[in-house]
Every structure is written in C-alpha cells, then in structure tokens.
XYZ file of C-alpha atoms in Angstrom:
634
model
C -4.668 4.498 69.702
C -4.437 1.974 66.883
C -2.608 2.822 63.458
C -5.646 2.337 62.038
C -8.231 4.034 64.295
C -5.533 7.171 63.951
C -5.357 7.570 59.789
C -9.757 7.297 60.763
C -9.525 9.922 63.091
C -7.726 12.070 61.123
C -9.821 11.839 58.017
C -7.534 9.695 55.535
C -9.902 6.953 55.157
C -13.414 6.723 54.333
C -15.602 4.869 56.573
C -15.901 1.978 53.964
C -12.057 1.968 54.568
C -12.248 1.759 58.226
C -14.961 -0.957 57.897
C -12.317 -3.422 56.134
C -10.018 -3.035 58.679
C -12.502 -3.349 61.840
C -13.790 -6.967 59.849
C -10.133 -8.198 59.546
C -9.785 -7.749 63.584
C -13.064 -9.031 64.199
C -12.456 -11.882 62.240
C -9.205 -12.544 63.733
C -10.124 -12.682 67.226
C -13.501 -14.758 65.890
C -11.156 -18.050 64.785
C -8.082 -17.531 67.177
C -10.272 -16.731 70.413
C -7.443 -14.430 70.784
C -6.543 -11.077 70.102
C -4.075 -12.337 67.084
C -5.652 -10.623 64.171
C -3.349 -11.943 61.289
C -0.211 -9.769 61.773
C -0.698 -7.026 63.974
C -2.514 -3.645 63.821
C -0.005 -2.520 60.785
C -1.798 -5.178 58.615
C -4.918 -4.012 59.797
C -3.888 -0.150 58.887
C -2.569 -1.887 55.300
C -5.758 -3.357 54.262
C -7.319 -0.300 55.002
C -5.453 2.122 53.008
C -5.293 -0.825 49.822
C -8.748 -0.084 50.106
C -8.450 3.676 50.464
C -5.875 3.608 47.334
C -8.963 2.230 45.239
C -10.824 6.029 45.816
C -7.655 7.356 44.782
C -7.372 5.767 41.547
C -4.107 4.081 42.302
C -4.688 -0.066 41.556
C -2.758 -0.540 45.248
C -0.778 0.663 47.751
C 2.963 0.381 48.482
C 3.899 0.587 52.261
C 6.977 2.541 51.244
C 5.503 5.447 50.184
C 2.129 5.512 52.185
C 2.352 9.353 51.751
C 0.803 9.525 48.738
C -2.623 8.688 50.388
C -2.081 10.168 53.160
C 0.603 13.357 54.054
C -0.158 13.953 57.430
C 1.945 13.832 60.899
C 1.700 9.518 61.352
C 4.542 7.231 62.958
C 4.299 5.268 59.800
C 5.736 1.678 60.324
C 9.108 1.199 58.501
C 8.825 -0.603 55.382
C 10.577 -3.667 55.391
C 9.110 -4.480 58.968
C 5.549 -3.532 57.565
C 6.369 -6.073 53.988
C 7.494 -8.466 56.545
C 3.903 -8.465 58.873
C 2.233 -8.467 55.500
C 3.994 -11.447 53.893
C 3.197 -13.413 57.339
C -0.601 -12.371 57.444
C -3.448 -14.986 56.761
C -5.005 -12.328 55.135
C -2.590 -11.555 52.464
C -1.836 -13.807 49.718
C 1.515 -13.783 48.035
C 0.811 -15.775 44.465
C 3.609 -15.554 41.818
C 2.885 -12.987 39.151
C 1.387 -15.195 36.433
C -1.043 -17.216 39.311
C -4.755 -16.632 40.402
C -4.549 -15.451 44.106
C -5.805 -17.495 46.379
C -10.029 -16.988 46.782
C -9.426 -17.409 50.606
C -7.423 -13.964 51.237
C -8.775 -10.468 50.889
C -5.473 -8.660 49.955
C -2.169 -9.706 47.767
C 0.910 -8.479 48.351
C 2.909 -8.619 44.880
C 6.314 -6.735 44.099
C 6.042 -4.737 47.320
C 2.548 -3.548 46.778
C -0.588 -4.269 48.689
C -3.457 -5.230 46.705
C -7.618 -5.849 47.039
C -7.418 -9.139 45.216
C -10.039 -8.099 42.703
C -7.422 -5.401 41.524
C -4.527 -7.549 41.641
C -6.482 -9.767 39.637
C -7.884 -7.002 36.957
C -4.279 -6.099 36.867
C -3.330 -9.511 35.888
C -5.375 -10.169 33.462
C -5.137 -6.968 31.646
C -1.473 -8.004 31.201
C -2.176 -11.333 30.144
C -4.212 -10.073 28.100
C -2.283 -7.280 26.080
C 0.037 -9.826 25.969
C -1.747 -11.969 24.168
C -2.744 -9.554 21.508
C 0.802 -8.560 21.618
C 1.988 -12.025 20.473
C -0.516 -12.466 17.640
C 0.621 -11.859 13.889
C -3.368 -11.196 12.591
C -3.773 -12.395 8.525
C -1.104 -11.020 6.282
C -0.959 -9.702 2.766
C 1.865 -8.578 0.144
C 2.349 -5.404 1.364
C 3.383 -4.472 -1.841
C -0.200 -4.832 -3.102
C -1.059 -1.884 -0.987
C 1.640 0.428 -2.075
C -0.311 2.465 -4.647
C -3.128 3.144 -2.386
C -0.407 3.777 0.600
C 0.975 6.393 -1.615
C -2.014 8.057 -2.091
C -3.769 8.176 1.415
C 0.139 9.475 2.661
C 2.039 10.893 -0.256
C 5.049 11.978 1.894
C 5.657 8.869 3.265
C 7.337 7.144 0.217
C 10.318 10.111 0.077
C 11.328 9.292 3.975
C 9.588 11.941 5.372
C 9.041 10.403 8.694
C 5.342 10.327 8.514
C 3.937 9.401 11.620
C 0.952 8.530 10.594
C 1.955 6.395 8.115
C 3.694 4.374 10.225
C 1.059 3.851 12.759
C -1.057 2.765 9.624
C 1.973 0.375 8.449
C 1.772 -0.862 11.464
C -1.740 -1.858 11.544
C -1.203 -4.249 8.732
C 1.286 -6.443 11.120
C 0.343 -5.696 14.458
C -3.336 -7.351 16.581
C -2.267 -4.456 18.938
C -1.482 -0.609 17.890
C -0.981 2.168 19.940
C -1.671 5.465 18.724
C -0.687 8.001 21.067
C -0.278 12.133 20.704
C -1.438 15.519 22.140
C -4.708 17.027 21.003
C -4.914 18.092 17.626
C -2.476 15.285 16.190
C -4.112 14.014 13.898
C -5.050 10.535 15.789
C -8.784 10.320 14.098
C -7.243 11.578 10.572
C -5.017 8.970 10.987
C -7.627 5.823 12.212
C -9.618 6.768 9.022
C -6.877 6.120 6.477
C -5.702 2.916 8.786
C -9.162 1.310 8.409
C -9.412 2.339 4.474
C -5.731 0.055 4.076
C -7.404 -2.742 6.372
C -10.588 -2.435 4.314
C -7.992 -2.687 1.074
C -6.023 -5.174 2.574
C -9.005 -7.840 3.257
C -10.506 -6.929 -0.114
C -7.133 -7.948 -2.027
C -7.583 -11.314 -0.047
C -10.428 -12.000 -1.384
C -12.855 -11.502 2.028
C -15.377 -9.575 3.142
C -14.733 -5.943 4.252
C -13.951 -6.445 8.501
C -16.778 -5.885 10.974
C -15.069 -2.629 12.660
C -16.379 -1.559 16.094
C -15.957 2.230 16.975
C -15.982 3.154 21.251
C -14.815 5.586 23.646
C -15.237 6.296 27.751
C -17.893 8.367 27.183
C -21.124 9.129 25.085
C -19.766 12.446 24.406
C -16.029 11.020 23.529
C -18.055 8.665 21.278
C -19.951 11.168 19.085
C -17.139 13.373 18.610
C -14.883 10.415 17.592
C -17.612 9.603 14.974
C -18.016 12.973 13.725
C -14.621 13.761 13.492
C -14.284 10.173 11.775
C -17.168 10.950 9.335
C -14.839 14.536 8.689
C -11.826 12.677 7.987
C -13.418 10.348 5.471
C -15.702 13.319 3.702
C -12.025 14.437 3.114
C -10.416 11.360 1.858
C -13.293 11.208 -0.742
C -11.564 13.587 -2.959
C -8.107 12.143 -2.939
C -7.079 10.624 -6.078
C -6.673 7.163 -6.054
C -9.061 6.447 -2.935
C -11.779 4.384 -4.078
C -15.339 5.587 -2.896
C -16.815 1.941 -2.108
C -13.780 1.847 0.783
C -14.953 4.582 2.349
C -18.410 3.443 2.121
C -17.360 0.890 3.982
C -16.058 2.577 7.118
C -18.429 2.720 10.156
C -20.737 6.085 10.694
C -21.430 5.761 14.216
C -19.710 5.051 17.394
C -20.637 3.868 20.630
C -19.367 3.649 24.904
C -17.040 1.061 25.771
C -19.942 -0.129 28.626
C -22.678 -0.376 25.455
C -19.775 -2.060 23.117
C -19.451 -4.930 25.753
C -23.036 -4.965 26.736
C -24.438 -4.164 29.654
C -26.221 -6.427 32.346
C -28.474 -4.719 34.602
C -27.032 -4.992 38.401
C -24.277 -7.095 37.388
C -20.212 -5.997 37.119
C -20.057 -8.477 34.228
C -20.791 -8.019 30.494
C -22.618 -9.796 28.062
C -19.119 -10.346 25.950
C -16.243 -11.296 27.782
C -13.630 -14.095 27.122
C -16.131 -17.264 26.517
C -18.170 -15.152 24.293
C -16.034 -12.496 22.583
C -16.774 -9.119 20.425
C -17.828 -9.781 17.160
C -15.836 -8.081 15.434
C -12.382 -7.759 13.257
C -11.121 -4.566 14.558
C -11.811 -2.455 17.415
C -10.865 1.067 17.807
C -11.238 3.144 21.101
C -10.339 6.774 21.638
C -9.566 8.742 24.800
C -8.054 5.565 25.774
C -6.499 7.810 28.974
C -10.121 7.965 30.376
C -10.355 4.061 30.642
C -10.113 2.778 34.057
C -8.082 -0.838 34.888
C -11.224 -2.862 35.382
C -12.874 -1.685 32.605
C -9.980 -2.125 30.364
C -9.063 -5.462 31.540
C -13.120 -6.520 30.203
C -12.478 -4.518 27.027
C -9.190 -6.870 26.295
C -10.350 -9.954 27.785
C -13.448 -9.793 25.355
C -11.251 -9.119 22.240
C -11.405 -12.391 20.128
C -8.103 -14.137 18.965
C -7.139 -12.454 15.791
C -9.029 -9.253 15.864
C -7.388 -6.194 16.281
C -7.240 -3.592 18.706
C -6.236 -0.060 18.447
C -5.769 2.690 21.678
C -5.987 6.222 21.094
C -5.039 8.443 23.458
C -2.667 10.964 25.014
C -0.524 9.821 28.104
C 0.410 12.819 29.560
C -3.636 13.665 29.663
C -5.402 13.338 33.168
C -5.699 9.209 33.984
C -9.124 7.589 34.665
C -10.828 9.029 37.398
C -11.565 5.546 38.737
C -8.593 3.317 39.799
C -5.423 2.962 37.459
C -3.806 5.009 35.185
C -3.808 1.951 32.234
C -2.718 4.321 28.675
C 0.270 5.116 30.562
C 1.422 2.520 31.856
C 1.280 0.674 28.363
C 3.219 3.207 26.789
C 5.717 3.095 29.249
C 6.389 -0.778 28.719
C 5.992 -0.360 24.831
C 9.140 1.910 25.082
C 9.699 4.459 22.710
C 8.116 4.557 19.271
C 11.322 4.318 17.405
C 11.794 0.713 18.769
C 10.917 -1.272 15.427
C 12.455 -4.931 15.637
C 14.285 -5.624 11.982
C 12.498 -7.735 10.985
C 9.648 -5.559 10.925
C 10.968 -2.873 9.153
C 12.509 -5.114 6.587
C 8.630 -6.444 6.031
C 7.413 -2.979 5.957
C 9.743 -1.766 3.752
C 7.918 -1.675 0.947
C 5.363 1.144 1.882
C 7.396 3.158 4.143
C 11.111 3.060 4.936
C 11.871 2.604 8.691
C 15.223 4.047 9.941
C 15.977 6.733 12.322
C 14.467 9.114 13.088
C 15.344 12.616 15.023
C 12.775 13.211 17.773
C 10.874 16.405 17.556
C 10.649 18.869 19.703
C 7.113 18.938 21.800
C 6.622 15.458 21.333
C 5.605 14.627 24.532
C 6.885 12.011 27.299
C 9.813 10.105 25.536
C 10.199 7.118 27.458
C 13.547 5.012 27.854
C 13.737 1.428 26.326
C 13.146 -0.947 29.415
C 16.851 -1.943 30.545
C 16.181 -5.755 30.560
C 15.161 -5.606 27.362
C 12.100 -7.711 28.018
C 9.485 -5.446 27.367
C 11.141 -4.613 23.761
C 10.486 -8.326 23.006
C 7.300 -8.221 23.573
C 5.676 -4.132 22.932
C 8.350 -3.127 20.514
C 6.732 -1.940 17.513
C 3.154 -1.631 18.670
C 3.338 2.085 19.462
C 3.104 5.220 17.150
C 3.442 8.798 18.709
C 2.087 11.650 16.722
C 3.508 15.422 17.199
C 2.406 17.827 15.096
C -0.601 19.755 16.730
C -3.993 20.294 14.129
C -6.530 21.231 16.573
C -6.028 24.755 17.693
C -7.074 27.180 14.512
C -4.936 30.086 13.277
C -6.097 32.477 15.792
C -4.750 30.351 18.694
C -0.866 29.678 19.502
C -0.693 26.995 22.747
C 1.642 24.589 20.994
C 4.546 26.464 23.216
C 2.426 27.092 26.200
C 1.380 23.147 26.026
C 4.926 21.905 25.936
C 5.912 23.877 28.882
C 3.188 22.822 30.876
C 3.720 19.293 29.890
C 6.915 19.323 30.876
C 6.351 20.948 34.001
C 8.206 24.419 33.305
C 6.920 27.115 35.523
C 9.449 29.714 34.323
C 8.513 28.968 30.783
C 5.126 29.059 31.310
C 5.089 32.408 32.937
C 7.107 33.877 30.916
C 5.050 32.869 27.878
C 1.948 34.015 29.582
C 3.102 37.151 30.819
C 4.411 38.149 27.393
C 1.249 37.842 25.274
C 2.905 37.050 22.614
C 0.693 33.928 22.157
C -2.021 34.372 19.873
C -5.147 33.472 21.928
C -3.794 33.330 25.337
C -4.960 35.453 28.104
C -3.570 35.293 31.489
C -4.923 36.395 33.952
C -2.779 36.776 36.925
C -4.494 36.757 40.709
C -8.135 36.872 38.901
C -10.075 35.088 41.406
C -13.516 36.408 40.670
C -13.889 34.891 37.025
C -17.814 36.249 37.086
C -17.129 39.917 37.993
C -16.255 43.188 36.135
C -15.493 42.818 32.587
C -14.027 39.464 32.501
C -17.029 37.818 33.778
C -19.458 39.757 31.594
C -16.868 38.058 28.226
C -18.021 35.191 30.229
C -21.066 35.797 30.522
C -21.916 36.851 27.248
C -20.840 33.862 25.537
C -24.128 32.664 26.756
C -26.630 34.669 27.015
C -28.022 33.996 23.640
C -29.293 30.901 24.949
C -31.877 32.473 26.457
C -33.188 33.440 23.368
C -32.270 30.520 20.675
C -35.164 28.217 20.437
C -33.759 26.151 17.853
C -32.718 22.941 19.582
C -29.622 22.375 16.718
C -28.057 25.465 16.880
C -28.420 25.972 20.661
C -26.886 23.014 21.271
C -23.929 24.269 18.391
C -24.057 27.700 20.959
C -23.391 25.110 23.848
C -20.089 24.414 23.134
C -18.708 27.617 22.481
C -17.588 28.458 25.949
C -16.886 26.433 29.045
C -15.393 27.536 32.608
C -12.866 24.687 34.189
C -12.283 23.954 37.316
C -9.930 21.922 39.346
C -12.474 20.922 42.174
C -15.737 19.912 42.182
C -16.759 21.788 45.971
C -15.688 24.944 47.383
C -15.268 28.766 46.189
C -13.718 28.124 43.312
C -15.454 24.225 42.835
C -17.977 23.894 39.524
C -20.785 23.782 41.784
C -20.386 27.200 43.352
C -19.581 28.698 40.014
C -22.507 26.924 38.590
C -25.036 28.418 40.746
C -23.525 32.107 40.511
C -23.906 32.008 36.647
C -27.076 30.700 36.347
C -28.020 33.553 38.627
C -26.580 35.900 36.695
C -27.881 34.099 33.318
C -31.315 33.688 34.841
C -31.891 35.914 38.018
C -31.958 35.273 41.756
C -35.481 32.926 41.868
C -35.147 31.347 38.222
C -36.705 27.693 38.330
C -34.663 24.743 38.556
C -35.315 24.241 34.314
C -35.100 27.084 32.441
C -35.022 28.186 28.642
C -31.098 28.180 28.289
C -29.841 26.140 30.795
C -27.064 23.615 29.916
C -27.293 20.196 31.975
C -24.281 17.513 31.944
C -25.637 13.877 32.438
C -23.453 12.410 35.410
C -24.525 8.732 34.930
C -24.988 6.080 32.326
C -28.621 5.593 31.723
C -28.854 2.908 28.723
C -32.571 3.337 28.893
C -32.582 6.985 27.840
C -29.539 6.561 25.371
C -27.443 8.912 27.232
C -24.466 8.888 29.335
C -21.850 10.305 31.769
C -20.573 13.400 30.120
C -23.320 14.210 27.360
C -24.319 17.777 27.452
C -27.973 19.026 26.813
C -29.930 22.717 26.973
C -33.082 23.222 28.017
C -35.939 24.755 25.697
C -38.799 26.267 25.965
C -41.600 24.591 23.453
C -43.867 26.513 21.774
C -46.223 25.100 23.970
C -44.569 26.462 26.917
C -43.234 23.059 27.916
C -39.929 23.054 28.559
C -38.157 20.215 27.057
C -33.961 18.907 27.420
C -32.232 18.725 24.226
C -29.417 16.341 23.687
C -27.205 15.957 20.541
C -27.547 11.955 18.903
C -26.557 9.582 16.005
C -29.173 11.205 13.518
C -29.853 14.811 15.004
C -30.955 16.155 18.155
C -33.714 14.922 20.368
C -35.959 16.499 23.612
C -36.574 14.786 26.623
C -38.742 15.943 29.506
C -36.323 17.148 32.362
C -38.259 14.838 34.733
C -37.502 12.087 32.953
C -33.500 12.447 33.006
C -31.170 10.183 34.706
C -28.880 12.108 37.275
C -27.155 15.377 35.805
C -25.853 18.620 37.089
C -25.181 22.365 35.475
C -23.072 22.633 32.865
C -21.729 25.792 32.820
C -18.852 25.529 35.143
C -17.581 22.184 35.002
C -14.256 20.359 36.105
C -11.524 19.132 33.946
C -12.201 15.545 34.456
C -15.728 15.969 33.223
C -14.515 17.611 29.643
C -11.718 14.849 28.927
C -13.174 13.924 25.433
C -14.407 17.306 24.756
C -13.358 20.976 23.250
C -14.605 24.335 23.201
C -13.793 27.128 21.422
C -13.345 29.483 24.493
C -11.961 27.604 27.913
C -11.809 29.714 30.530
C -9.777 27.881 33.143
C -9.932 28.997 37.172
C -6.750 27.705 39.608
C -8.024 27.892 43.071
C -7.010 30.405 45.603
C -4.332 27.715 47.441
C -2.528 24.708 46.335
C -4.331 21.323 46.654
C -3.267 17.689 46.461
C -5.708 17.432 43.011
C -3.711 19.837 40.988
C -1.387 18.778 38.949
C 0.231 19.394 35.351
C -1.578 16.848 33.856
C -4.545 18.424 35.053
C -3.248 21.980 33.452
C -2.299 20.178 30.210
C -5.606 18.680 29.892
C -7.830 22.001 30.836
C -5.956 24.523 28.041
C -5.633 21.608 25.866
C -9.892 21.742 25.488
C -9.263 25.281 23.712
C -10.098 25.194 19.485
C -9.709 29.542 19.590
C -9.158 30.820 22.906
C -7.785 30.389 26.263
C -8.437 32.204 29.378
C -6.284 31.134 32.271
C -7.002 32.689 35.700
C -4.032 31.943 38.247
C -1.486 33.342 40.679
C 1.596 32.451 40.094
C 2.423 30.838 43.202
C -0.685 28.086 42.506
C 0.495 27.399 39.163
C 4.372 26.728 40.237
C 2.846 24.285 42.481
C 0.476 22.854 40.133
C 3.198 22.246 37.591
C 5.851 20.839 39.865
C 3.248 18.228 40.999
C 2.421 15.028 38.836
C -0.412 12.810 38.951
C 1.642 9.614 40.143
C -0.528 6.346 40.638
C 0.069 3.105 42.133
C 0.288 0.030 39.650
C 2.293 -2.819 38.958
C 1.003 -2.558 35.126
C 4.139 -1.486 33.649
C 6.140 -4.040 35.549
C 4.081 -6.757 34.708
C 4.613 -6.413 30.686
C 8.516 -5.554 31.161
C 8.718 -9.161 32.786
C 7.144 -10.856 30.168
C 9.247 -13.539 28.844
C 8.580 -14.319 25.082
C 8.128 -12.225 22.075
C 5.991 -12.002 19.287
C-alpha cells in the first residue's frame, strides 16, 4: 500500500487531502503515459499532508517532523531523501524567498518546508508587507511639543519609572508599525486611548486635521468590547488635568471586524480594499491580534496605505488563530525583545521618556532572545512594547500566580497553587468530571436560571455574561455540545422547544446582512406578545431578531475556549477532559482561566493537566524566518 493511501486509511487526512494527492498521480501518468507521477509516491504523500497542515492551522509542513500531523505507527521517508524527491518534482516549485512562485506548480518547497502555493504566497506577502511598514518613518513632530500633555496622560513616566505604556505610546509617534503585546488585564486598551489622544495632539500641533482612525478586531464580539472598553478609558481620561476635552472628542466610538474594515465581496476571497485601493485611513488599530489568521492578516497589511499606521494588540502566549498560522507570534518573535531600542531612537525620544535599561519583571510573559544574525534587530527593533502588570481580574480574584505558572508550563507550581487555596477566587476541583451534578453543578446552574425569568432584553443580556463553562473540545462527553444539551435540560426540562425564554445562542458565522458575526452572543425572549424574539447586544443598544431569521449559531452555555478568545466572564468554569488529547495545550489553559474578571472554577485530574501543560501549541511557518532575513533597516 502507497504512503499515501496508508496516512488515508488510517484517518490522518481528510478526504479533500487524499483528493490532492490522487490528482497529482492522475495527472502524472495523464502527460508521461507512464506511471512517473513527478517524484514518487513520497511527493504524492507530501502534497497531501501540505494540504492536511492547512486544517491544522500550521501555514505548511516540514518533512522532518511529519509527526506533528500525524503520530501514528508510519515508515516515514527519511528527510533529506524526502527534500531531495521534493526539490526534483514538477509539482513543487522552489522560488527564492523574495520571488512569486511559479503559477504552474501546486506546492513550494522553501527553507525545508512544503507549501500550498497560496500559503507560501500569503506568507510572503505578509512579510513584505510588515516590512514595509517597518521601514517607514510616518510625519514627525518636535517631540518636545508634546511633553506637557505626555506628562499628564503618564505622570510616572518623566521620573524613569519604566512605564510601559508610555513607551509603547512614545513609540507611536516614530514608528508606521507598533506592537503592543501583554496578558489580559494589561492595560493594552488604556494604553491605545492615550496613544491616539498624543497622535490626535501631535497632528493638531502640525497644523492638520485630526487622523481618520479605524478601530477592528477578529470578531464582532472582540470588536464591541474593544470599543467599550475604549469609550471606558477615555470617560476616564476626561478628568485628568491637562487633557483637553475636544481630543477626546475626537477619538472613535465604535469599532468594527477586520472582514467589514476591508469590505466584504459576496462569494469572493478578495476585498474591496487591498493594495491598489488602500484603507482610508491614518491609523489603524486591531485587538486580539492572536485570533488573526495568515491570510487574513496578509489582506489587512497589504491594504494599509503608505504612511498610515498600524498598531497589533494582542497576547502571544494566547491560543493562535484557529485557521492556518499562528501570525502575533511569530512577529514578536522576529521583533526580539522589547528592550531592543536602536540609539538613535532613544536619543529622539528622549525628551518625553528616558530609554535605558530596564530589569525585566517577573510574569512578563515569553521573553524572546535577540535574533543571533542580528538582522531582524535592523529591521523590528523598536516596534514592540510588552505590558506586565495585570488590571483585569478585581480584588476578589488572585490568578496573576496561577497564570504565570501555567504560562510557563509549571505543573508542580500549578498544583501546588491550586491545591493550597490560597488564591483568592480559585477553585480546583480535582477529578470533578460531572461539572452539572451535586452541588457544583447546581453553582452552575444557578448562575442562570434567572434568565428564565428576566424579560428585559438589556439586563439579560448583562446576566449573559456572568458565567460561562469552557471546554477543550467541541464533540464528545466532555465537548460543548454534550454539555450544552444537558444544561439546557436542566435549565428548561427534558421536551423544552428548540427557542426558549432564556436561552443563550452564539452566532457561528459572519452574516453582514444581519449585522452579526462569529462569536456574538444573544438570549432569547419571550415578547409580551408571546413571540419569542433573539436579543443581541449593538453599537447603540440592544436589538431582537426573530430566531428564524438568524444566520448559523449554536448554544451558548457550554462553549470552547477558542470560541471566547475576545471575551470575559465573571465566573469561568473550565472542564479538562477525562484523557489527554492532541488539542490541549498550555496555551489553551492560559487562555480559558485567563476569561475570569471574579472567579475561576477549574475541573481537572492532575494527570490531564501535567499533560496539558507540558504540551505547546507549535505551528508550522516560515514567518519568523522570513523577517530575521530581511536585509535593510529602517
């Protein structure tokens, strides 16, 4: 049996997989007459599995490590031999890094890595693309001129106090490309709101009109709460001495998706702004930058104009993109570590801020090593900003320790921290597989039940987001949709109907017609007329639509971590599965307890959650390496 008929056989590729492979050999024996198919059965297996790497989320696949697809018993070829049938292939182009593969081959094979060519070529423009932003110096002004209002949006900064978020807003002054990176709670939107106010300053002290400024996120849920947290942040700022009001009036209310921002064209892949017709706008700011996938991402930057400026929010060591490519990462890992700042920038900087050393703190998340050819520093140095201290969590919850440890993938510490409930707002509990019975489920439970009486659409949707159950899978036991249908049963009885007063729905698609997207959250009501109508939170309130009438969605209740990246609750009750699985991970932990605001309720055995935390979610890209190598420098 074939190499590639086996890995079929035996479940590692999707049938979509298989079908790539079974064209290749078709075609092959089509234009030869012969049984030559391009390079053997090994290429055959290889274009396969680049394609099965795509439903994986890695952006290719590297025939030296083909476990990571696939962990099975297979007589795997040996890697140089399988490099060697791939470079000879007439299906596999091998274009130097900077080049447009050839149109005529379906794969590329690029720094030992197999790609689809559309991927290579996402991945190559994406770099080209931060690149470009990278290099440009946007329109300067005497930083001095800002100082007084620097002092007062970051009073601390002025005295040396290493003030992260002053420096990330220094940096927006200089930079057409600003990374903003940190752990929940860091302060990231705090910090965007006082770095558009200097912008806002800086283009009125030039004389110009205040910058258009775009607002975006992944998701229409990641969008609203980026706008109301902004809208927060610059409520506060109003009362600051020395912030003039007509700046903040300035500052956009509302935010939108990344898929709206661009534009959407019905049953097309492309977007109605892209580089011949570019964003309109003068700075562009995007959260949960972690949740952006490498296609998507390449459009975003490819459609950002020369001279505007774009700004990534988001926290690397968060769950990557469920689609293909793990992009926020693998940026911050070529930008090196925040510290980097080229002289010359700190000497222009200087007066607002001073730059020197500074001692990392402790819970800081991934520090990454300067890139050893010193290439990348050229080019990223000085573009990234890491915040560390934690604001999220309130008084009556302690997971700053319990979050490091996890992050960090420390089991002992972990465990130890759990077990000794010394954490305010931490619960563990150990071997609880049941979340739904005895006491613990009734807590659960009774979080909410008084949806089933609310019938104000506001507040029930306020009710919503008190309490959410996490999951690691999406099928099985322990999988949302099992858990789903168990507490609506207990919510709403054995024969409730499919819509009932209470129930909370999670959009699973994009529906631009309806206004509402993957990830918004809604609750059904009962009308006084008895019609029962679902309630979803907008721009300017709330707003009913008739269940019928909804684009595809699912329960809410239960739901697994990838769905609530861009969200918080103030109780997260978070269920481990019975037995280890390739999908946990401790970025997946980190990003489950990190949705917490008051409580956490962690149901695990410990020999799941060693597992989980000694696994990380590795991907497949040639991102990082692709920026490193960059000649030049801004």
């Amino acid at each position: 049996m074939s190499l590639l008929d086996s890995l079929y056989r035996h479940g590692g590729l999707r049938a979509l997989d298989h079908a790539l492979g079974q064209s290749l050999r078709r075609l092959g024996r089509t234009e030869s007459g012969a049984s030559d198919n391009g390079g053997g059965d090994s290429v055959l297996a290889a274009a396969a599995l680049a394609s099965c790497a795509i439903g994986h989320g890695h952006a290719a696949f590297d025939p030296a490590r083909p476990q990571v697809l696939f962990d099975a018993a297979v007589a795997w070829p040996a890697p140089q031999a399988w490099l060697d049938a791939l470079g000879g292939s007439r299906w596999v182009g091998t274009p130097a890094p900077t080049e447009l593969a050839p149109a005529d081959v379906p794969l590329v094979l690029e720094a030992g890595l197999l790609y689809l060519r559309r991927y290579r070529e996402y991945e190559r423009r994406l770099a080209a693309g931060l690149l470009r932003l990278a290099a440009q110096s946007p329109a300067r002004s005497d930083p001095a001129a800002l100082a007084p209002l620097f002092a007062a949006l970051f009073p601390g900064a002025a005295a040396g106090a290493g003030d992260q978020q002053a420096r990330a807003a220094a940096l927006a002054l200089r930079c057409a490309l600003l990374l903003v990176t940190g752990g929940p709670g860091t302060g990231k939107t705090t910090t965007i709101a006082r770095l558009l106010l200097l912008l806002i300053a800086q283009a009125r002290h030039a004389g110009n009109e205040p910058p258009r400024i775009a607002l975006a996120a992944p998701t229409g849920r990641a969008a609203e709460r980026m706008a109301g947290s902004l809208r927060h942040a610059v409520d506060g700022l109003r009362e600051v001495p020395g912030i003039d009001a007509d700046l903040c009036d300035a500052l956009p209310a509302q935010a939108r998706t990344l898929h709206r921002l661009l534009g959407t064209i019905p049953d097309s892949p492309h977007f109605r702004h892209d580089a011949a017709h570019p964003l309109p706008f003068e700075v562009i700011v995007v959260d949960e930058a972690s949740m952006v996938d490498l296609p998507l991402m390449c459009k975003l930057v490819e459609a950002v104009a020369d001279g505007t400026r774009l700004v990534l929010l988001g926290d690397p060591d968060q769950l990557p993109s469920v689609e293909a490519g793990d992009v926020l990462a693998a940026i911050v890992a070529a930008a090196g570590p925040d510290e980097a700042w080229p002289p010359a920038l700190a000497a222009e900087l200087a007066p607002l801020l001073p730059v020197g050393p500074r001692p990392a703190a402790a819970g800081g998340g991934r520090e990454l090593d300067a890139p050893p050819d010193g290439a990348a520093a050229a080019v990223l140095a000085g573009h990234r900003v890491h915040l560390r201290r934690g604001y999220r969590q309130s008084e009556s919850l302690d997971l700053a320790p319990l979050a490091a440890a996890v992050r960090e993938g420390d089991a002992d510490t972990a465990l130890a921290l759990l077990r000794g409930g010394e954490l305010a707002g931490v619960h563990f509990h150990e071997d609880l597989l049941e979340p739904l019975a005895g006491g613990v489920g009734e807590a659960l439970l009774g979080a909410w039940r008084p949806l089933l009486q609310i019938h104000d659409p506001a507040a029930a949707l306020a009710l919503a987001a008190r309490a959410r159950l996490l999951t690691a899978v999406r099928e099985g036991p322990h999988g949302a949709r099992t858990l789903n249908a168990r507490i609506e049963e207990a919510l709403a009885g054995a024969q409730h109907p499919r819509y009932y007063h209470g129930r909370l729905l999670l959009i699973t698609e994009n529906s631009y017609r309806h206004g509402l997207f993957n990830g918004d959250i809604g609750v059904c009501l009962r009308g006084e007329d008895g019609v029962i109508a679902a309630w979803f939170a907008g721009g300017e309130g709330v707003r009913g639509l008739h269940p019928a009438a909804l684009p595809a969605h699912e329960g809410a209740f239960a739901m697994t971590v990838h769905k609530v990246q861009g969200s918080e609750f103030d109780q997260v009750w978070l269920q481990l599965p019975r037995q280890d699985g390739r999908g946990l991970s401790r970025e997946l932990l980190y990003t489950g307890l990190t949705r917490a605001r008051d409580a956490l309720h962690l149901c695990a055995s410990e020999p799941v959650l060693r597992a989980a935390l000694a696994r990380r979610t590795a991907r497949v890209s040639g991102l990082e390496w692709r920026l490193r190598a960059a000649p030049g420098s801004p």
